[in-house]
Short mmCIF file of C-alpha atoms and ligand atoms in Angstrom, two decimals:
data_model
loop_
_atom_site.label_atom_id
_atom_site.label_comp_id
_atom_site.label_asym_id
_atom_site.label_seq_id
_atom_site.Cartn_x
_atom_site.Cartn_y
_atom_site.Cartn_z
CA UNK A 13 -0.01 0.07 -0.04
CA UNK A 14 1.20 3.43 -0.58
CA UNK A 15 1.84 6.02 1.56
CA UNK A 16 -1.23 7.89 -0.01
CA UNK A 17 -3.52 4.98 0.43
CA UNK A 18 -2.28 4.65 3.86
CA UNK A 19 -3.25 8.44 4.55
CA UNK A 20 -6.56 8.26 2.79
CA UNK A 21 -7.72 5.47 4.73
CA UNK A 22 -8.47 7.50 7.98
CA UNK A 23 -7.41 11.15 7.39
CA UNK A 24 -10.32 13.61 8.12
CA UNK A 25 -10.81 14.71 4.76
CA UNK A 26 -10.57 18.16 5.35
CA UNK A 27 -7.69 18.75 3.47
CA UNK A 28 -7.11 18.71 -0.47
CA UNK A 29 -4.14 16.79 -0.79
CA UNK A 30 -1.80 16.80 -3.92
CA UNK A 31 -0.70 13.45 -4.92
CA UNK A 32 2.95 13.49 -3.64
CA UNK A 33 4.31 11.89 -0.27
CA UNK A 34 7.26 14.15 1.29
CA UNK A 35 9.52 12.81 3.32
CA UNK A 36 12.63 14.58 3.39
CA UNK A 37 14.05 18.13 3.68
CA UNK A 38 17.04 19.87 3.58
CA UNK A 39 17.47 23.40 3.64
CA UNK A 40 14.73 25.07 0.88
CA UNK A 41 14.83 21.52 -0.92
CA UNK A 42 12.28 18.58 -0.46
CA UNK A 43 12.14 15.14 -1.49
CA UNK A 44 8.93 12.82 -2.10
CA UNK A 45 8.86 8.93 -1.62
CA UNK A 46 10.14 8.47 -5.19
CA UNK A 47 13.42 10.59 -4.57
CA UNK A 48 12.13 13.44 -6.92
CA UNK A 49 13.60 16.70 -5.53
CA UNK A 50 11.59 19.98 -5.37
CA UNK A 51 12.49 23.47 -4.71
CA UNK A 52 10.27 24.58 -1.58
CA UNK A 53 8.42 27.72 -2.03
CA UNK A 54 5.53 26.43 0.06
CA UNK A 55 8.11 26.53 3.39
CA UNK A 56 5.41 24.62 5.82
CA UNK A 57 2.69 27.50 4.50
CA UNK A 58 5.25 29.56 6.51
CA UNK A 59 6.35 27.46 9.48
CA UNK A 60 9.37 27.10 7.24
CA UNK A 61 11.60 30.06 7.44
CA UNK A 62 14.85 28.63 8.76
CA UNK A 63 14.85 25.53 6.25
CA UNK A 64 14.15 21.81 6.64
CA UNK A 65 16.04 20.17 9.00
CA UNK A 66 17.95 23.18 10.15
CA UNK A 67 21.10 21.76 12.18
CA UNK A 68 20.71 24.53 15.10
CA UNK A 69 17.50 23.71 15.65
CA UNK A 70 17.65 19.85 15.31
CA UNK A 71 20.27 20.01 17.99
CA UNK A 72 18.60 22.12 20.32
CA UNK A 73 14.95 19.49 20.15
CA UNK A 74 17.71 16.66 20.66
CA UNK A 75 19.20 17.79 23.51
CA UNK A 76 15.75 19.18 25.45
CA UNK A 77 14.34 16.20 24.59
CA UNK A 78 16.70 14.21 26.72
CA UNK A 79 16.47 16.68 29.48
CA UNK A 80 13.18 18.17 30.02
CA UNK A 81 9.80 17.86 27.82
CA UNK A 82 7.32 18.92 29.86
CA UNK A 83 6.61 21.54 32.80
CA UNK A 84 3.69 23.12 32.65
CA UNK A 85 3.38 27.00 33.80
CA UNK A 86 2.51 26.00 37.15
CA UNK A 87 6.41 25.66 37.62
CA UNK A 88 8.95 28.34 36.17
CA UNK A 89 11.54 26.64 33.60
CA UNK A 90 14.93 27.85 32.25
CA UNK A 91 14.44 27.48 28.79
CA UNK A 92 11.10 29.12 28.99
CA UNK A 93 12.54 32.03 30.84
CA UNK A 94 15.38 32.87 28.32
CA UNK A 95 12.94 32.34 25.81
CA UNK A 96 10.55 35.37 26.90
CA UNK A 97 13.54 37.17 27.73
CA UNK A 98 14.35 37.10 24.08
CA UNK A 99 10.99 37.08 22.83
CA UNK A 100 10.64 41.00 24.56
CA UNK A 101 14.49 41.70 23.45
CA UNK A 102 12.95 41.35 19.55
CA UNK A 103 9.60 42.62 19.90
CA UNK A 104 8.11 46.10 19.14
CA UNK A 105 8.91 48.64 22.37
CA UNK A 106 5.56 48.66 23.24
CA UNK A 107 5.74 44.86 24.35
CA UNK A 108 6.02 44.05 28.03
CA UNK A 109 4.79 40.54 28.25
CA UNK A 110 4.58 37.23 26.74
CA UNK A 111 1.81 34.73 26.59
CA UNK A 112 2.99 31.14 24.91
CA UNK A 113 0.72 28.71 23.33
CA UNK A 114 0.78 26.54 20.50
CA UNK A 115 -0.32 27.76 17.01
CA UNK A 116 -1.57 30.60 15.10
CA UNK A 117 -5.20 30.70 15.98
CA UNK A 118 -4.61 30.26 19.45
CA UNK A 119 -2.50 33.23 19.63
CA UNK A 120 -5.05 35.44 18.01
CA UNK A 121 -8.02 33.91 20.11
CA UNK A 122 -5.88 34.74 23.44
CA UNK A 123 -5.40 38.59 21.61
CA UNK A 124 -8.72 38.69 21.41
CA UNK A 125 -9.58 37.64 25.12
CA UNK A 126 -7.03 39.88 26.36
CA UNK A 127 -7.83 43.18 24.32
CA UNK A 128 -11.68 42.40 25.56
CA UNK A 129 -10.58 41.74 29.34
CA UNK A 130 -8.29 44.91 29.49
CA UNK A 131 -11.22 47.26 28.06
CA UNK A 132 -14.24 45.61 29.48
CA UNK A 133 -15.57 45.94 25.91
CA UNK A 134 -16.72 43.45 23.65
CA UNK A 135 -16.39 44.54 19.94
CA UNK A 136 -13.57 43.80 17.47
CA UNK A 137 -12.92 45.37 14.05
CA UNK A 138 -11.33 43.41 11.44
CA UNK A 139 -10.63 43.62 7.34
CA UNK A 140 -12.05 42.17 4.65
CA UNK A 141 -9.85 39.11 2.85
CA UNK A 142 -8.20 38.64 6.33
CA UNK A 143 -6.73 35.59 7.72
CA UNK A 144 -6.32 34.79 11.60
CA UNK A 145 -7.41 31.34 12.10
CA UNK A 146 -9.79 28.74 12.44
CA UNK A 147 -11.05 28.52 16.32
CA UNK A 148 -14.30 30.10 17.06
CA UNK A 149 -12.95 33.19 18.18
CA UNK A 150 -9.98 33.77 15.37
CA UNK A 151 -12.70 32.48 12.87
CA UNK A 152 -14.92 35.52 13.73
CA UNK A 153 -12.26 37.60 13.27
CA UNK A 154 -11.26 35.86 9.72
CA UNK A 155 -13.24 37.15 6.40
CA UNK A 156 -13.51 34.28 3.97
CA UNK A 157 -17.11 32.89 3.73
CA UNK A 158 -16.20 29.15 2.97
CA UNK A 159 -14.74 29.28 6.52
CA UNK A 160 -17.17 30.86 8.30
CA UNK A 161 -20.60 29.90 6.88
CA UNK A 162 -20.43 26.25 7.92
CA UNK A 163 -19.56 27.05 11.87
CA UNK A 164 -22.33 30.02 12.32
CA UNK A 165 -23.73 31.43 14.57
CA UNK A 166 -19.94 32.66 15.28
CA UNK A 167 -18.94 35.02 18.30
CA UNK A 168 -21.19 38.22 18.33
CA UNK A 169 -19.78 41.85 17.86
CA UNK A 170 -16.97 41.56 14.91
CA UNK A 171 -17.41 43.68 12.35
CA UNK A 172 -15.26 43.79 8.77
CA UNK A 173 -13.77 46.86 6.80
CA UNK A 174 -11.70 47.21 3.52
CA UNK A 175 -8.49 46.50 4.37
CA UNK A 176 -5.90 49.80 3.52
CA UNK A 177 -9.67 51.91 3.62
CA UNK A 178 -8.61 54.33 6.82
CA UNK A 179 -11.89 56.06 6.79
CA UNK A 180 -13.98 53.10 6.69
CA UNK A 181 -11.81 51.90 9.83
CA UNK A 182 -12.42 55.35 11.56
CA UNK A 183 -16.07 55.02 11.03
CA UNK A 184 -16.17 51.21 12.64
CA UNK A 185 -14.11 51.84 15.28
CA UNK A 186 -16.40 53.02 18.47
CA UNK A 187 -16.54 53.29 22.38
CA UNK A 188 -17.57 49.70 21.95
CA UNK A 189 -14.05 48.62 20.20
CA UNK A 190 -12.33 46.29 22.16
CA UNK A 191 -9.64 45.87 19.56
CA UNK A 192 -8.73 46.06 15.70
CA UNK A 193 -6.97 43.17 14.54
CA UNK A 194 -4.63 43.53 11.21
CA UNK A 195 -2.25 42.05 9.00
CA UNK A 196 0.78 44.22 8.16
CA UNK A 197 0.63 42.15 4.82
CA UNK A 198 -2.45 40.03 3.88
CA UNK A 199 -1.53 36.46 3.60
CA UNK A 200 -4.29 34.35 2.60
CA UNK A 201 -6.04 37.10 1.54
CA UNK A 202 -3.53 37.45 -1.89
CA UNK A 203 -0.33 38.61 -0.27
CA UNK A 204 -1.66 42.20 -0.11
CA UNK A 205 0.72 44.78 1.82
CA UNK A 206 -0.73 47.19 4.01
CA UNK A 207 -0.07 51.09 3.20
CA UNK A 208 1.61 53.05 6.25
CA UNK A 209 -0.97 55.61 6.55
CA UNK A 210 -3.64 52.47 7.14
CA UNK A 211 -1.79 50.71 9.45
CA UNK A 212 -0.45 53.61 11.35
CA UNK A 213 -3.97 55.57 10.96
CA UNK A 214 -5.35 52.42 12.68
CA UNK A 215 -3.19 52.78 15.74
CA UNK A 216 -3.95 56.45 16.03
CA UNK A 217 -7.60 55.71 15.93
CA UNK A 218 -7.35 52.77 18.54
CA UNK A 219 -5.26 55.14 20.83
CA UNK A 220 -8.20 57.84 20.30
CA UNK A 221 -10.77 55.65 21.18
CA UNK A 222 -9.47 53.47 23.79
CA UNK A 223 -9.28 50.23 21.75
CA UNK A 224 -6.37 48.08 21.26
CA UNK A 225 -4.20 47.39 18.05
CA UNK A 226 -3.88 43.55 17.47
CA UNK A 227 -0.91 42.88 14.92
CA UNK A 228 -1.47 39.30 13.60
CA UNK A 229 2.49 38.51 12.56
CA UNK A 230 1.62 34.93 12.36
CA UNK A 231 2.71 34.68 8.98
CA UNK A 232 4.89 37.86 8.35
CA UNK A 233 6.80 37.54 11.95
CA UNK A 234 10.34 36.36 12.17
CA UNK A 235 11.75 37.64 9.08
CA UNK A 236 9.57 36.61 6.41
CA UNK A 237 9.23 39.81 5.10
CA UNK A 238 12.66 41.50 5.53
CA UNK A 239 12.76 42.56 9.19
CA UNK A 240 12.28 40.57 12.19
CA UNK A 241 8.59 41.25 12.51
CA UNK A 242 6.48 43.29 9.61
CA UNK A 243 5.59 45.88 12.18
CA UNK A 244 9.28 47.40 11.74
CA UNK A 245 8.78 48.30 8.39
CA UNK A 246 6.11 51.24 9.64
CA UNK A 247 7.13 51.51 13.39
CA UNK A 248 4.23 50.33 14.51
CA UNK A 249 3.68 50.06 18.38
CA UNK A 250 0.66 47.44 18.76
CA UNK A 251 -0.99 46.51 21.92
CA UNK A 252 -1.14 42.90 21.04
CA UNK A 253 1.08 40.77 18.44
CA UNK A 254 0.01 37.46 17.52
CA UNK A 255 3.14 35.20 16.60
CA UNK A 256 3.52 31.72 15.39
CA UNK A 257 4.19 29.50 12.19
CA UNK A 258 8.31 29.93 12.27
CA UNK A 259 8.72 31.04 16.11
CA UNK A 260 10.32 27.68 16.88
CA UNK A 261 12.16 26.47 13.71
CA UNK A 262 9.00 24.48 12.62
CA UNK A 263 7.58 23.19 15.96
CA UNK A 264 3.90 23.78 16.85
CA UNK A 265 4.06 26.98 19.17
CA UNK A 266 2.40 30.06 19.22
CA UNK A 267 2.96 33.55 21.17
CA UNK A 268 0.86 36.45 21.98
CA UNK A 269 3.07 39.74 22.96
CA UNK A 270 1.20 41.93 25.45
CA UNK A 271 1.75 45.62 25.31
CA UNK A 272 1.69 48.09 27.90
CA UNK A 273 -1.66 49.49 27.60
CA UNK A 274 -3.44 45.95 28.27
CA UNK A 275 -1.86 46.02 31.55
CA UNK A 276 -1.95 43.41 34.37
CA UNK A 277 -4.19 40.61 33.35
CA UNK A 278 -6.26 38.88 35.66
CA UNK A 279 -4.66 35.66 37.13
CA UNK A 280 -5.97 32.31 35.48
CA UNK A 281 -8.17 33.64 33.12
CA UNK A 282 -6.51 32.08 30.28
CA UNK A 283 -3.67 29.45 29.97
CA UNK A 284 -2.91 26.25 27.94
CA UNK A 285 -1.18 22.83 28.95
CA UNK A 286 1.34 22.61 26.38
CA UNK A 287 2.00 26.56 26.36
CA UNK A 288 5.88 27.10 26.40
CA UNK A 289 6.89 23.49 27.16
CA UNK A 290 10.78 23.05 27.36
CA UNK A 291 11.05 21.38 24.37
CA UNK A 292 9.41 24.16 21.96
CA UNK A 293 10.89 26.82 23.73
CA UNK A 294 14.41 25.40 23.52
CA UNK A 295 13.39 25.16 19.43
CA UNK A 296 12.31 28.72 19.49
CA UNK A 297 15.65 29.48 21.23
CA UNK A 298 17.78 28.07 18.93
CA UNK A 299 15.21 29.20 15.86
CA UNK A 300 15.70 32.98 16.99
CA UNK A 301 19.40 32.92 17.50
CA UNK A 302 19.87 31.48 13.98
CA UNK A 303 17.76 33.66 12.24
CA UNK A 304 19.61 36.58 14.10
CA UNK A 305 23.24 35.33 13.62
CA UNK A 306 22.38 34.72 9.88
CA UNK A 307 20.91 37.70 9.47
CA UNK A 308 17.90 35.93 7.60
CA UNK A 309 15.99 39.10 7.63
CA UNK A 310 18.34 41.03 5.70
CA UNK A 311 18.62 38.00 3.76
CA UNK A 312 14.94 37.69 3.18
CA UNK A 313 14.77 41.84 2.03
CA UNK A 314 17.62 41.51 -0.54
CA UNK A 315 16.88 38.16 -1.90
CA UNK A 316 12.85 39.00 -2.08
CA UNK A 317 13.59 42.27 -3.71
CA UNK A 318 15.84 40.62 -6.71
CA UNK A 319 12.79 37.80 -6.94
CA UNK A 320 10.10 40.27 -7.02
CA UNK A 321 12.16 42.09 -9.56
CA UNK A 322 12.74 39.11 -11.87
CA UNK A 323 9.04 38.25 -11.40
CA UNK A 324 8.06 41.75 -12.54
CA UNK A 325 9.77 41.22 -15.84
CA UNK A 326 8.18 38.61 -16.71
CA UNK A 327 5.74 39.22 -19.84
CA UNK A 328 2.55 37.59 -19.73
CA UNK A 329 -1.13 38.37 -20.13
CA UNK A 330 -2.01 36.11 -17.45
CA UNK A 331 -0.34 38.06 -14.97
CA UNK A 332 -2.55 41.22 -13.35
CA UNK A 333 0.11 41.97 -10.82
CA UNK A 334 3.22 40.71 -8.71
CA UNK A 335 3.89 42.12 -5.04
CA UNK A 336 4.75 41.33 -1.89
CA UNK A 337 7.50 41.99 0.93
CA UNK A 338 10.64 40.39 1.50
CA UNK A 339 9.99 36.53 0.69
CA UNK A 340 6.29 36.77 0.89
CA UNK A 341 5.66 37.17 -2.84
CA UNK A 342 2.42 36.56 -4.63
CA UNK A 343 1.55 37.06 -8.44
CA UNK A 344 -1.93 37.77 -8.89
CA UNK A 345 -2.93 35.66 -11.99
CA UNK A 346 -6.28 36.92 -14.23
CA UNK A 347 -7.61 33.46 -14.10
CA UNK A 348 -7.49 30.24 -11.34
CA UNK A 349 -4.32 29.36 -9.88
CA UNK A 350 -4.35 25.88 -9.55
CA UNK A 351 -3.63 24.45 -12.45
CA UNK A 352 -0.35 26.70 -12.42
CA UNK A 353 0.38 25.23 -9.53
CA UNK A 354 0.06 21.77 -10.43
CA UNK A 355 2.26 22.84 -13.29
CA UNK A 356 4.82 24.15 -11.23
CA UNK A 357 4.82 20.77 -9.28
CA UNK A 358 5.47 18.72 -12.30
CA UNK A 359 8.53 20.95 -12.97
CA UNK A 360 9.88 20.71 -9.48
CA UNK A 361 8.93 23.68 -7.98
CA UNK A 362 6.41 23.81 -4.81
CA UNK A 363 4.08 26.97 -3.97
CA UNK A 364 1.20 27.52 -3.02
CA UNK A 365 -2.29 29.65 -3.69
CA UNK A 366 -3.31 32.60 -1.71
CA UNK A 367 -7.45 33.15 -2.34
CA UNK A 368 -8.25 31.48 -6.13
CA UNK A 369 -5.99 33.59 -7.99
CA UNK A 370 -2.93 34.22 -6.41
CA UNK A 371 0.22 32.22 -6.86
CA UNK A 372 2.33 32.61 -3.63
CA UNK A 373 5.67 31.84 -2.54
CA UNK A 374 6.89 31.36 1.12
CA UNK A 375 10.29 29.83 0.60
CA UNK A 376 12.74 29.14 3.48
CA UNK A 377 14.79 32.04 4.04
CA UNK A 378 18.14 30.14 3.71
CA UNK A 379 16.83 29.56 0.01
CA UNK A 380 19.91 30.04 -2.51
CA UNK A 381 19.77 32.62 -5.20
CA UNK A 382 20.20 29.91 -7.66
CA UNK A 383 17.13 28.16 -6.71
CA UNK A 384 15.45 31.40 -7.09
CA UNK A 385 16.83 31.77 -10.53
CA UNK A 386 15.45 28.44 -11.40
CA UNK A 387 11.99 29.04 -10.04
CA UNK A 388 11.78 32.22 -11.89
CA UNK A 389 12.39 30.20 -14.92
CA UNK A 390 9.95 27.72 -14.30
CA UNK A 391 6.94 30.28 -13.74
CA UNK A 392 7.80 31.96 -17.04
CA UNK A 393 7.78 28.51 -18.70
CA UNK A 394 4.30 27.53 -17.05
CA UNK A 395 2.84 31.03 -17.91
CA UNK A 396 3.65 30.37 -21.38
CA UNK A 397 2.34 27.04 -21.42
CA UNK A 398 -1.18 26.43 -22.77
CA UNK A 399 -2.31 24.91 -19.24
CA UNK A 400 -4.39 21.46 -19.85
CA UNK A 401 -3.61 20.00 -16.69
CA UNK A 402 -6.88 19.34 -14.50
CA UNK A 403 -7.52 21.13 -11.85
CA UNK A 404 -6.40 20.48 -8.16
CA UNK A 405 -9.91 20.03 -6.33
CA UNK A 406 -11.00 23.19 -3.63
CA UNK A 407 -7.11 24.40 -3.92
C1 PLP B 513 -2.04 35.56 9.35
C2 PLP B 513 -2.81 34.44 10.24
N1 PLP B 513 -3.16 34.41 11.34
C3 PLP B 513 -3.53 33.30 11.94
C4 PLP B 513 -3.07 32.12 11.07
C5 PLP B 513 -3.73 30.57 11.98
O1 PLP B 513 -2.50 29.71 12.14
P1 PLP B 513 -2.66 28.64 12.42
O2 PLP B 513 -3.07 27.62 11.42
O3 PLP B 513 -1.30 27.75 13.39
O4 PLP B 513 -3.88 28.17 13.80
C6 PLP B 513 -2.54 32.10 9.96
C7 PLP B 513 -2.65 30.89 9.36
O5 PLP B 513 -2.28 30.67 8.21
C8 PLP B 513 -2.49 33.19 9.17
O6 PLP B 513 -1.49 33.39 8.05
#
């Protein structure tokens, strides 16, 4: 029986899977069970910024696994203590404290709860095309109908305004608003960078009306956009920041950074069994040290600018726009993207969609320029071919 058959027997059925079984990785390369090699621009959907089988992360995990894995926050722990100090040292200057959890949606969920408890208000303003996760609170902030509708009614009190429309945001935020939640670059929504006027304006509106600014850096964090956090591009000083994906070199972990305006949280109102366990804390420390010592945010900027520039040179009537920041890059097509993603895969390049028409690239930040040169070539070839392949269902 193949790996695919075995997995298909009992998998939830929630995911539309590509037909290959990935069994091994190194840096920005992946191999399938037939030993086919791929250049990875899926990058674990953003969890793979440090590259596959990163030796610094692997060594830290192995050492910590032999020392201590479980240690709930009812006890102190050496690795957790070092990690939260590290996170504060790289966080925006408004940040004072850290809550550790296990995923992006949990980090957002906590941020929503903290904004509510700190303000005593209930309402949250989010953006159209925003994606913040799939647990009920985070899902209420997420825009896309297909994720929301099967699970309604969601949490009441959520409003969505057009992204980059400051006057709409100004109108939506009232004295009942607990928080405004925004991505600095919308990821799932199509790789759409926020304008400085909108993001800084949102911060001002929040300050004026007593609401909390929640920045979702789950996808943009840890060097992806050319800075450690995308907030730094605009000098944003959020009250809450949601982190996950590449925070622990690919291990499941999330964090909510808590700013000065949140103040003291009431004890025991929130928590997590696995949050801040020593294994992921050690992995995260190693991951952040690797990002810093290899200057990966700067590398993402330099190589990302070059990559975006090369993609913009491609002349194809299929391209509507190439956009991005650092190594978070999207090509918006004038038609559905799925057949083109499949064609890329058949030529050894893995990329992912962002909505129906955007081809998204989130390569590990360690990717070599030669690999990206190859990606540009393959994108050119694929957009020049007349695509006859069947679409991958649902992607
Ligand atoms: C901006 C953003 N927020 C939240 C999430 C949810 O993260 P997770 O899948 O770890 O729950 C994602 C996932 O893609 C994301 O891109």
